[in-house]
CSV table of C-alpha atoms in Angstrom, one decimal:
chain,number,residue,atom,x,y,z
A,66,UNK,CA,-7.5,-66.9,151.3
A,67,UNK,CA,-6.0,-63.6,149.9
A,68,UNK,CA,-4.1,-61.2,151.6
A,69,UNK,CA,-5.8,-58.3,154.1
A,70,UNK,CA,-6.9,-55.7,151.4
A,71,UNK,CA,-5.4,-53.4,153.4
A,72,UNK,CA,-2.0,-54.7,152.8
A,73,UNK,CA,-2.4,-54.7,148.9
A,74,UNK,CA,-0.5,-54.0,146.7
A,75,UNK,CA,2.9,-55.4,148.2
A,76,UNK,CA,5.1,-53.5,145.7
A,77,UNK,CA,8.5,-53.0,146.0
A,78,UNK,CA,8.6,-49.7,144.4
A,79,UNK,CA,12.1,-48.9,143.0
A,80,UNK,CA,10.4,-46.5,140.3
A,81,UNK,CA,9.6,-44.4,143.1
A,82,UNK,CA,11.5,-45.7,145.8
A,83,UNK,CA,15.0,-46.9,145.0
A,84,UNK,CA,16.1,-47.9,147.8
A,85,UNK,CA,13.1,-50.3,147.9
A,86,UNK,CA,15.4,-52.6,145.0
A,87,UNK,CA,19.6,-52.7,145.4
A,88,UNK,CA,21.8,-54.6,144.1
A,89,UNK,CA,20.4,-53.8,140.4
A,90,UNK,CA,22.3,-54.5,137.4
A,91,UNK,CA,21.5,-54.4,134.0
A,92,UNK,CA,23.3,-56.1,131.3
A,93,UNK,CA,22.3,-55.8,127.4
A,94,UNK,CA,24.5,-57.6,124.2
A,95,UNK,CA,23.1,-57.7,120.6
A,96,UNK,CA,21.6,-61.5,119.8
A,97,UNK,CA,19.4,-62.7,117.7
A,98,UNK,CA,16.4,-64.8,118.7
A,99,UNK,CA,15.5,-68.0,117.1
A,100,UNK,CA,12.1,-67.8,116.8
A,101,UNK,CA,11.0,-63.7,116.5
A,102,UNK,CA,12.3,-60.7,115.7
A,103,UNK,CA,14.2,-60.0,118.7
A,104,UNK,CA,17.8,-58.4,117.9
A,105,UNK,CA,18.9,-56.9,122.1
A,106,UNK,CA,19.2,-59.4,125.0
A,107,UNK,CA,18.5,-57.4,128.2
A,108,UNK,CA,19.5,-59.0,132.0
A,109,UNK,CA,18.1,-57.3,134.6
A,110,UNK,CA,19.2,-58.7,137.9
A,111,UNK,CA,18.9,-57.2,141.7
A,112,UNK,CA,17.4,-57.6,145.3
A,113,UNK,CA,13.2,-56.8,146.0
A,114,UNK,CA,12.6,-55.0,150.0
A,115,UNK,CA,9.2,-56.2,151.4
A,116,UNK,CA,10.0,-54.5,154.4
A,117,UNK,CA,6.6,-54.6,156.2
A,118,UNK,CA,5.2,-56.0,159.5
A,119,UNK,CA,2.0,-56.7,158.7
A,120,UNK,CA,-0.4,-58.5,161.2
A,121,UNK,CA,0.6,-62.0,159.4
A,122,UNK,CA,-0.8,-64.5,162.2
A,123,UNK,CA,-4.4,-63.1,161.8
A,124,UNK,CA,-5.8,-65.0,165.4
A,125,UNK,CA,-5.8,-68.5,163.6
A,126,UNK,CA,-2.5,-69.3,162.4
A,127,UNK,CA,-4.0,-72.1,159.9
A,128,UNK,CA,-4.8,-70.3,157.0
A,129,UNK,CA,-2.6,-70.3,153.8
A,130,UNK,CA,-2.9,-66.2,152.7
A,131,UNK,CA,-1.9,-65.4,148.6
A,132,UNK,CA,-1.5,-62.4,147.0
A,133,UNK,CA,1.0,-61.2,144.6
A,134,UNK,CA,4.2,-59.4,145.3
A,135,UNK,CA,5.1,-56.8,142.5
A,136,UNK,CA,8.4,-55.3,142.0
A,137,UNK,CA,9.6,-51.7,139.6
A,138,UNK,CA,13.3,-50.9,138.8
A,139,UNK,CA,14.7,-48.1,139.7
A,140,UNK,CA,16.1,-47.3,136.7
A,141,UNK,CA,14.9,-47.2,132.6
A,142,UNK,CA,15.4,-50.5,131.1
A,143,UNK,CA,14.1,-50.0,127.9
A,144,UNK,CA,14.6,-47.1,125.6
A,145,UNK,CA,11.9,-45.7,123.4
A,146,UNK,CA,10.2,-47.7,120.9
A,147,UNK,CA,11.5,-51.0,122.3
A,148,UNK,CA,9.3,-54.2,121.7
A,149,UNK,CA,9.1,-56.6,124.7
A,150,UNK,CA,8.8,-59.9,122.6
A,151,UNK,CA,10.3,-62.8,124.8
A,152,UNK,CA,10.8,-63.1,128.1
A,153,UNK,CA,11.9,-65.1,131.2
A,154,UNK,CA,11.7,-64.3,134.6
A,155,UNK,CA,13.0,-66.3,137.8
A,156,UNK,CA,12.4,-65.4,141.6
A,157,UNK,CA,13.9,-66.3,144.9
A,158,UNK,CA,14.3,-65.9,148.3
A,159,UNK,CA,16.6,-63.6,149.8
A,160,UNK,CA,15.7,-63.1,153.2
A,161,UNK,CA,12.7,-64.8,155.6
A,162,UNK,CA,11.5,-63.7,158.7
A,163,UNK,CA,9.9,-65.9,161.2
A,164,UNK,CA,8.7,-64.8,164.6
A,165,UNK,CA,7.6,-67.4,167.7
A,166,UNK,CA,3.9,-65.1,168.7
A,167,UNK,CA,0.7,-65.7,167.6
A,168,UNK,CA,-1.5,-68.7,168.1
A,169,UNK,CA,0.5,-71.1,166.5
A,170,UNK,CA,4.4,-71.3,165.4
A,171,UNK,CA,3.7,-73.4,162.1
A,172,UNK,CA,4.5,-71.4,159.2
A,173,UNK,CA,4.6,-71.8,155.6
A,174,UNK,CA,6.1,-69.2,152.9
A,175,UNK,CA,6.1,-69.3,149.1
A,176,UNK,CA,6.9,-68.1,145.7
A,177,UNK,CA,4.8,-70.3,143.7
A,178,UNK,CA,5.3,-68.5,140.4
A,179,UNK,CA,6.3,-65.4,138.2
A,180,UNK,CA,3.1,-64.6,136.8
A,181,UNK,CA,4.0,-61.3,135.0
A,182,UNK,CA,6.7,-58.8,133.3
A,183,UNK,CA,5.2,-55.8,131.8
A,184,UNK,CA,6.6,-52.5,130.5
A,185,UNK,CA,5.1,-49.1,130.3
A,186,UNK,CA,7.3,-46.8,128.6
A,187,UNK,CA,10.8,-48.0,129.5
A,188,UNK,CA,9.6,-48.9,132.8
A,189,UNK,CA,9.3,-52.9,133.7
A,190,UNK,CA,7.3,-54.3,136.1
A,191,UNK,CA,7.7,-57.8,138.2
A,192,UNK,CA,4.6,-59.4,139.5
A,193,UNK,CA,5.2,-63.0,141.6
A,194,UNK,CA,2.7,-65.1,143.2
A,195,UNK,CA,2.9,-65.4,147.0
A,196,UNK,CA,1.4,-67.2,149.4
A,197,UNK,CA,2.2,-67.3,153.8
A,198,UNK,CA,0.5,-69.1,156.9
A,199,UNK,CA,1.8,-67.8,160.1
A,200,UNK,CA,4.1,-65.3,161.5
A,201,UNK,CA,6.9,-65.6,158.6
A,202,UNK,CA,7.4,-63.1,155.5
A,203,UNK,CA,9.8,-62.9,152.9
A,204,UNK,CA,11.6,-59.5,153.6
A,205,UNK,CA,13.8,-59.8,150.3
A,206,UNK,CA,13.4,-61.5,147.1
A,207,UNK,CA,16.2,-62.4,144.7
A,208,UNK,CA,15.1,-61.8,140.8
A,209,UNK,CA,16.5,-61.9,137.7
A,210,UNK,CA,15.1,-61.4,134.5
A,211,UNK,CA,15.9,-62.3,130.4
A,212,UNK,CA,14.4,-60.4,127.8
A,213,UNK,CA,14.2,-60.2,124.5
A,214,UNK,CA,13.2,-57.0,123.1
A,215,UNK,CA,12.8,-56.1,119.1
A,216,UNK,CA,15.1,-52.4,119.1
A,217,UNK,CA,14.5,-50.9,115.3
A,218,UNK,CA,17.9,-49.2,115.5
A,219,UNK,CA,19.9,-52.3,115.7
A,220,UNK,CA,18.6,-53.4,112.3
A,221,UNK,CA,21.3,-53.7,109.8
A,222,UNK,CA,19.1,-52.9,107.2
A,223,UNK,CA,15.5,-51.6,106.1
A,224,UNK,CA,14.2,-53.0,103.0
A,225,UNK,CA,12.8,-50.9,100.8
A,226,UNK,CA,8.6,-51.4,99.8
A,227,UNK,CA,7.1,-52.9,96.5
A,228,UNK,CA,7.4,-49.0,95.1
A,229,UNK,CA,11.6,-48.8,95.9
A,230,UNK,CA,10.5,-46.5,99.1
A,231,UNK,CA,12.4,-46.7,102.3
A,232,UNK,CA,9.9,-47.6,104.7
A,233,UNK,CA,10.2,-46.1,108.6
A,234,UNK,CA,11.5,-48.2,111.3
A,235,UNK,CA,8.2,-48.3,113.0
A,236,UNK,CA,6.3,-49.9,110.6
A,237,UNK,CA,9.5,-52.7,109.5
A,238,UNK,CA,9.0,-53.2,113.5
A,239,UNK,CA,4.9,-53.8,113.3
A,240,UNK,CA,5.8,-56.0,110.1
A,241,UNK,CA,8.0,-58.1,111.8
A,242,UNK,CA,6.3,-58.5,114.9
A,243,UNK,CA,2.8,-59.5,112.9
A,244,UNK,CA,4.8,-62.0,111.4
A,245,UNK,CA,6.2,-63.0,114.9
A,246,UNK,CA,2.7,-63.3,116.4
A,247,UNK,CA,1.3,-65.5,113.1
B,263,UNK,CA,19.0,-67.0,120.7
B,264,UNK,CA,22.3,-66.9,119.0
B,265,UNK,CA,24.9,-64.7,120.5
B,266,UNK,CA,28.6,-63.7,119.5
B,267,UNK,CA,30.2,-63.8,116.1
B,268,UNK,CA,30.7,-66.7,115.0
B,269,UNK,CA,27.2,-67.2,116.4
B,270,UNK,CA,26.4,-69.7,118.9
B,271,UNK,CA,23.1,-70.3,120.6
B,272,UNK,CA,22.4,-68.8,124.1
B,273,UNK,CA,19.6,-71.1,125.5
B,274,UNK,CA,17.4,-69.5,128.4
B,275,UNK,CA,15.2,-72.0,131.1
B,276,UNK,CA,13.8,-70.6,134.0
B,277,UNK,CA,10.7,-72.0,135.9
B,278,UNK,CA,9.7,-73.1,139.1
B,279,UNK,CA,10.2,-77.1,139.9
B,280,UNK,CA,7.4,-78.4,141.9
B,281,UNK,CA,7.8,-81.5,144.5
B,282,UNK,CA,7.1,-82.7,147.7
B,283,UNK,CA,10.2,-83.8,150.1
B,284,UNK,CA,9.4,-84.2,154.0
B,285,UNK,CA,11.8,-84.8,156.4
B,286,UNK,CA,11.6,-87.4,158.8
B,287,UNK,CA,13.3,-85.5,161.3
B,288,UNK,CA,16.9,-85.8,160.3
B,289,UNK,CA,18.5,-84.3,157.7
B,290,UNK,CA,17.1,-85.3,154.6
B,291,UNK,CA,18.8,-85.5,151.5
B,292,UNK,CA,17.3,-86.0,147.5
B,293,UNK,CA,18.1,-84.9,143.8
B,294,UNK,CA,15.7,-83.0,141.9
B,295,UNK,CA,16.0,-83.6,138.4
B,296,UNK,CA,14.2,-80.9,135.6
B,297,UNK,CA,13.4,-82.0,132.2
B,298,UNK,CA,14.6,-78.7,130.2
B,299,UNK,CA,13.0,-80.1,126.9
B,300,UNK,CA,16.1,-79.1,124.4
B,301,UNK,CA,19.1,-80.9,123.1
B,302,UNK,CA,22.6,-79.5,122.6
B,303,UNK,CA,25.5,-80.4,121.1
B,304,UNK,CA,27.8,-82.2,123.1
B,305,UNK,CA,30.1,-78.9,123.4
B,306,UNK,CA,28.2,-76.9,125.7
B,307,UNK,CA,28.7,-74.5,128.6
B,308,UNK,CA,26.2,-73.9,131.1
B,309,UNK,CA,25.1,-71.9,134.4
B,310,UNK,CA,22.6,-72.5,136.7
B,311,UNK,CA,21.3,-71.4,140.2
B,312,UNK,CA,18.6,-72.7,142.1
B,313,UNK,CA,16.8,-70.9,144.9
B,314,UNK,CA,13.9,-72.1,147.8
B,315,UNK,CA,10.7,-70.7,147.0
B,316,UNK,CA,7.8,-72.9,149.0
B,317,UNK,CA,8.1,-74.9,152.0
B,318,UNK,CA,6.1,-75.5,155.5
B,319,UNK,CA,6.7,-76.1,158.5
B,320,UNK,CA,5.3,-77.8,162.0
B,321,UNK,CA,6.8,-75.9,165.0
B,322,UNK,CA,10.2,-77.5,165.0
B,323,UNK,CA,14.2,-77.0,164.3
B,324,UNK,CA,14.2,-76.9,160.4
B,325,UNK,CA,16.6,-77.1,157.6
B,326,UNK,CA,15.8,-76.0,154.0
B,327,UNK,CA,18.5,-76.0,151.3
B,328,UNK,CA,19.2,-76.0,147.6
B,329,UNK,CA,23.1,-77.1,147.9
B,330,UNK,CA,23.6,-77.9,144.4
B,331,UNK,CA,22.6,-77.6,140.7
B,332,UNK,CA,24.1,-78.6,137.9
B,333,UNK,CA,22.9,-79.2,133.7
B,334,UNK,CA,23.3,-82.6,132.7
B,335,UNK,CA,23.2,-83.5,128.7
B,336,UNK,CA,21.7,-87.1,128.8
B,337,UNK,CA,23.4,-89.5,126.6
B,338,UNK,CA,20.8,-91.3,125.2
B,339,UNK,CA,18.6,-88.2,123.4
B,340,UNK,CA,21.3,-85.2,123.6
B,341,UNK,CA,18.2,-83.5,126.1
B,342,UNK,CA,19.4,-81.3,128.6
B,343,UNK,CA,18.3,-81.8,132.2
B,344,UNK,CA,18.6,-79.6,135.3
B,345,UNK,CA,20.1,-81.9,138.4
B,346,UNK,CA,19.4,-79.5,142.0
B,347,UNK,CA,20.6,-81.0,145.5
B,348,UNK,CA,18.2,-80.4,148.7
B,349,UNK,CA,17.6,-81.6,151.8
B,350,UNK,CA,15.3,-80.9,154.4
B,351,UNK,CA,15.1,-81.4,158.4
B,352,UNK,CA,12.1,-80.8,160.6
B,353,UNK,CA,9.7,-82.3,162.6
B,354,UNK,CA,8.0,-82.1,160.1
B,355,UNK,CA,9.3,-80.1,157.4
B,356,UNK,CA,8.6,-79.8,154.0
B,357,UNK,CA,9.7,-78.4,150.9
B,358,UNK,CA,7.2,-78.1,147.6
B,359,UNK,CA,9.2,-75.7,145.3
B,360,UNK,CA,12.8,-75.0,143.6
B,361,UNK,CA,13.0,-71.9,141.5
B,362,UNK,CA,15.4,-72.2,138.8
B,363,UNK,CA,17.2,-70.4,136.1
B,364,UNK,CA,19.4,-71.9,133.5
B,365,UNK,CA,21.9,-70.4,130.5
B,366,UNK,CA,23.0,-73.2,128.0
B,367,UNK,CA,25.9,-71.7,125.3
B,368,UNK,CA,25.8,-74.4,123.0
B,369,UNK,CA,27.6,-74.8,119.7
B,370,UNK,CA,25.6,-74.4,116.7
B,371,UNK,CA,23.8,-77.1,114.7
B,372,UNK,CA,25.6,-76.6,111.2
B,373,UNK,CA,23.1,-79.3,109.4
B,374,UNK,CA,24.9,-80.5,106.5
B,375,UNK,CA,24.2,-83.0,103.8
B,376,UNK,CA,26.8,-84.1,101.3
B,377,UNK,CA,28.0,-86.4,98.8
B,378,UNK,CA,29.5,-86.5,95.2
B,379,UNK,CA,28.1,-86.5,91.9
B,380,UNK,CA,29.2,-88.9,89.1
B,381,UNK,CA,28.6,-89.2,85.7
B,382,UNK,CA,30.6,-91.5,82.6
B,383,UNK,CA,32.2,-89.3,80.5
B,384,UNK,CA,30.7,-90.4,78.1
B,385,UNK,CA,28.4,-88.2,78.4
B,386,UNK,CA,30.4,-85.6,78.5
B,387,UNK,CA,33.5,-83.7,80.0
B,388,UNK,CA,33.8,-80.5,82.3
B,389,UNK,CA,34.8,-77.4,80.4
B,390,UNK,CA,37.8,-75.8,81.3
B,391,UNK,CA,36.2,-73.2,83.5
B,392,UNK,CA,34.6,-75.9,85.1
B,393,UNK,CA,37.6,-77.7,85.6
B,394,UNK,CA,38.8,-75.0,87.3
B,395,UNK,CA,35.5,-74.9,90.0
B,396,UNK,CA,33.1,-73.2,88.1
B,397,UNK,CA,29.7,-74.2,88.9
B,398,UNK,CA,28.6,-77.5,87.3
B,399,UNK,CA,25.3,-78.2,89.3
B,400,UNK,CA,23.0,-77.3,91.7
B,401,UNK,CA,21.9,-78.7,94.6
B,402,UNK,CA,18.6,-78.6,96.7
B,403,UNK,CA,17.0,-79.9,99.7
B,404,UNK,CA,13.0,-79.5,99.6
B,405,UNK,CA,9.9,-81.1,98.7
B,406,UNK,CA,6.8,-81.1,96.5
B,407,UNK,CA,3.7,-79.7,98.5
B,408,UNK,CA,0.3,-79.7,97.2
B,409,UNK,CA,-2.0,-76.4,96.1
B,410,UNK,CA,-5.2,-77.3,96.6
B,411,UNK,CA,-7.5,-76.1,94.1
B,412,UNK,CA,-9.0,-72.9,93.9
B,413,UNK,CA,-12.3,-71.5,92.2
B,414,UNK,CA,-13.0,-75.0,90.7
B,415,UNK,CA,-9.7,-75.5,89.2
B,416,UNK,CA,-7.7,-78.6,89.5
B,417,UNK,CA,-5.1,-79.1,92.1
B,418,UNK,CA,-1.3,-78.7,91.5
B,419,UNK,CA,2.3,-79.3,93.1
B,420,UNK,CA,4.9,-76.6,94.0
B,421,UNK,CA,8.7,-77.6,94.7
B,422,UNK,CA,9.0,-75.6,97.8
B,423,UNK,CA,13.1,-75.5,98.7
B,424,UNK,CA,14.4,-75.4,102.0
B,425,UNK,CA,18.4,-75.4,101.2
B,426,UNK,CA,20.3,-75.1,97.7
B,427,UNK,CA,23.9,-75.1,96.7
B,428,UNK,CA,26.1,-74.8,93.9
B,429,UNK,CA,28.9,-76.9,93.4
B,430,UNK,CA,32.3,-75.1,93.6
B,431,UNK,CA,35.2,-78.0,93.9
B,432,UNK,CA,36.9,-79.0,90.6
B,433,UNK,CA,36.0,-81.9,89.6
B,434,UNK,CA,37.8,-84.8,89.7
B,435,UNK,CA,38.1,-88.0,86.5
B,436,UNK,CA,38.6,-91.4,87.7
B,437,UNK,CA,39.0,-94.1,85.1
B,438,UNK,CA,35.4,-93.6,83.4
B,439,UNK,CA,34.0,-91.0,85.6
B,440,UNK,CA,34.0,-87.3,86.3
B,441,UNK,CA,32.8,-87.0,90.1
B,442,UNK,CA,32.5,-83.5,91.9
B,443,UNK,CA,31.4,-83.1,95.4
B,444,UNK,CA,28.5,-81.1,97.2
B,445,UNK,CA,28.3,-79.6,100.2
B,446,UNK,CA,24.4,-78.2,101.4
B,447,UNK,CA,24.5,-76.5,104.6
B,448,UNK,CA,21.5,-74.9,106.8
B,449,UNK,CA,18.8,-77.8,106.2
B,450,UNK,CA,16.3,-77.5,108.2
B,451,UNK,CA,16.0,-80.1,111.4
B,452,UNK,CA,13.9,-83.0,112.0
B,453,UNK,CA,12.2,-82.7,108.5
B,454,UNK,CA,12.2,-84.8,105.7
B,455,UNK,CA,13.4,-83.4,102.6
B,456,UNK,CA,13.8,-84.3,99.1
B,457,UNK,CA,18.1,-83.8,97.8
B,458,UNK,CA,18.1,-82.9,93.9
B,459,UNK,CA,20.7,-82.5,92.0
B,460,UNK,CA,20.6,-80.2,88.1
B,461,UNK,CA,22.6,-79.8,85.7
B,462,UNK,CA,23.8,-75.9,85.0
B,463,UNK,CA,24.0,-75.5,81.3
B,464,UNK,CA,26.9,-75.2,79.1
B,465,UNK,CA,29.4,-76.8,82.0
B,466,UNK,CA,30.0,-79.7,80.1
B,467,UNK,CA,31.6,-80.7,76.1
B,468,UNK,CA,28.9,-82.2,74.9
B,469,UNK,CA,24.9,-82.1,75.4
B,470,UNK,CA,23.2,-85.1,77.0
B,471,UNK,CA,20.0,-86.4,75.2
B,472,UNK,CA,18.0,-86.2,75.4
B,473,UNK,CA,18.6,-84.9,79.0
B,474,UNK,CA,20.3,-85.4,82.5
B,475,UNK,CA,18.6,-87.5,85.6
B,476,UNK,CA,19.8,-88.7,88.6
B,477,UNK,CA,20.1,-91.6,90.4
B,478,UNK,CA,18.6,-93.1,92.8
B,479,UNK,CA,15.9,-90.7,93.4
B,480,UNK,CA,14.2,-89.8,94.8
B,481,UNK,CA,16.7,-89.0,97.7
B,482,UNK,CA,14.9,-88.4,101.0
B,483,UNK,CA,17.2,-87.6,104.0
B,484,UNK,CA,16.4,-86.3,107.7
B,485,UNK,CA,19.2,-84.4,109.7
B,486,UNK,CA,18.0,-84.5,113.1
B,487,UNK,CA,20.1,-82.6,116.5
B,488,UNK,CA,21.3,-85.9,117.2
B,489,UNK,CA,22.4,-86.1,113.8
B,490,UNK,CA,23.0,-83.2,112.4
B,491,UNK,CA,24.9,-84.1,108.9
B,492,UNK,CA,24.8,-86.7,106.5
B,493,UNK,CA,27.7,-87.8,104.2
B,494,UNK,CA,27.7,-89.8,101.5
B,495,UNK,CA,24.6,-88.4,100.0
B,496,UNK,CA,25.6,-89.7,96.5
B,497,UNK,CA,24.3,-89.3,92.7
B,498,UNK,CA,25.1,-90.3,89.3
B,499,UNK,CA,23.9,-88.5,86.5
B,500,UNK,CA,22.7,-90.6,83.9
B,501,UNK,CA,20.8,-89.9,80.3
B,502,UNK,CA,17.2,-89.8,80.8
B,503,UNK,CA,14.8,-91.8,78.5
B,504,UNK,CA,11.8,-90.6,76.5
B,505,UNK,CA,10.7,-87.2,76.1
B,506,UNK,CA,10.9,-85.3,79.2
């Protein structure tokens, strides 16, 4: 079953709210990927706040609920013109909450998987998919994140075209990621 | 990725493990063990951490834990494995899920083939520039890959390299023969290539006819990340027969 609509979205918004993610840290080191274009390693560690109490045993107690948990960072991780191109992404749990009301005290609580890391601007969003059954909720979640991300800048170098002409960073970038994607 | 300067290779694996451990009411105990499908070198550094991320359970005192995780480079294959610790306790509990994440700093694979090339002097001696390490041949790893034809025409072959060299070491005479080594670095892994040797004009006294070959060829070698170099890689240069 999916979680109450009226619960949705579970966000923990530190792009509006930063309180809603601490502990964030933010490491970066030049590298060079193996397989793309990637030339900036990015880390992005810190600590998600679900901090809801939302009507979890529902009257039965039985059903398994999913839904997906999203986190933003409080802060900028990527500057303009940065390319996303690989990433990783690992979740875990940080704090649990279990209460002994409702119908039934069986309870089940889960991370099954990252399922998402998007960026808008130099903004990066987390989504994870959750699932509960029973009074218990994960009040903090533990994330870290790896990416590689294409930054024109950091290029040594931009070959000139066929016709001796210095071509812009933007388009060396588009080259290389068309040859990234095959 | 490759990292640092001299570069070595930052290996990333994260990913959720998925299982099913129940305890029988005490405190149970068992090793998960994650395939991380990559080798390293046997000089490598690693982190890991390991946290819960799905379990149930019935009404009941319960343990969940993750108490230790460790990277393991099997022996057998060089592959790298992730090694996690739980237990569980609960009547019942169970847990279905480890998240992990991983950083491997391994050494880098400097695939290298080399070898010597020979040749009687009679055919010839090293100039004095090359007697004093001037190039005297060139070496390369590739192979011959078909061009299928194209608006009717007949097919062809195109030598496509994946590593060349020059020879820089002076080399050395003994008794009949001159013999200089090779060194070819950066060949490509787990493919089969094709080592030739040629001949850079004007290195040597005399002019071999009616021209140079090598022997044996052709020379097929595979460097692999269990194996990663190849010595001995050896050629003589001989006086070919016929016209060429």
């Amino acid at each position: 079953m999916s979680l109450p609509s009226g619960w949705l979205p579970f966000t923990a918004d530190g792009a509006s709210f930063p309180d809603q993610v601490t502990d964030f840290e933010i490491v970066s080191v030049p590298a060079r990927s193996t397989r793309t274009a990637a030339n900036l390693y990015v880390q992005v560690a810190g600590v998600a706040h679900f901090d809801w109490d939302p009507i979890w045993d529902d009257g039965d107690g039985h059903n398994i609920y999913r839904g997906d948990l999203a986190v933003t960072m409080p802060q900028q991780v990527l500057q303009q013109g940065d390319a996303l191109v690989e990433w990783t992404a690992m979740a875990g749990m940080r704090r649990l909450d279990r209460d002994e009301e409702g119908s039934t005290d069986d309870f089940a609580i889960a991370l099954d998987e990252v399922s998402s890391v998007h960026t808008a601007g130099g903004d990066v969003r987390l989504t994870m998919k959750a699932a509960y059954q029973g009074d218990a909720w994960l009040l903090r979640v533990s994330f870290l994140l790896d990416l590689l991300i294409y930054r024109p800048s950091l290029d040594r170098v931009a070959p000139p075209d066929s016709h001796g002409r210095l071509r812009d960073w933007a388009e060396v970038a588009s080259v290389r990621l068309k040859y990234v994607d095959g | 990725m490759y990292v640092g300067n001299p570069p070595r290779e930052l290996m990333i694996f994260t990913g959720t493990a998925v299982f099913d451990w129940k305890s029988k009411a005490k405190l149970d105990r068992n090793e998960v063990v994650v395939n991380l499908g990559a080798t390293s070198t046997e000089a490598f550094q690693s982190t890991s951490t390991c946290s819960l991320a799905s379990f149930s359970n019935t009404d009941s005192e319960m343990i969940f834990a993750v108490d230790a995780s460790w990277v393991v480079r099997r022996a057998d294959d060089a592959g790298l494995e992730l090694h996690a610790n739980i237990a569980v306790q609960g009547n019942d509990s169970v847990l279905n899920r480890i998240s992990y994440h991983v950083q491997v700093l391994t050494d880098p694979v400097i695939a290298k083939i080399s070898g010597t090339i020979r040749w009687n002097k009679s055919l010839g001696d090293p100039t004095e520039a090359a007697k004093g390490g001037a190039n005297m041949f060139r070496v390369a790893a590739g192979n011959l890959v078909s061009v299928p034809a194209s608006g009717g025409g007949f097919g062809s072959t195109k030598w496509v390299e994946a590593a060349s060299t020059f020879t820089t070491a002076a080399p050395v005479q003994s008794g009949d023969f001159w013999a200089v080594a090779y060194v070819l670095e950066n060949v490509p892994l787990s493919q089969q290539f094709n080592v030739v040797p040629a001949l850079l004009d004007g290195v040597l006294t005399s002019v071999i006819v009616p021209y140079a070959t090598f022997m044996p060829a052709p020379r097929y070698v595979e460097l692999t990340p269990n194996d990663p170099t190849a010595t001995g890689v050896d050629f003589e240069m001989i006086a070919g027969q016929g016209v060429r």
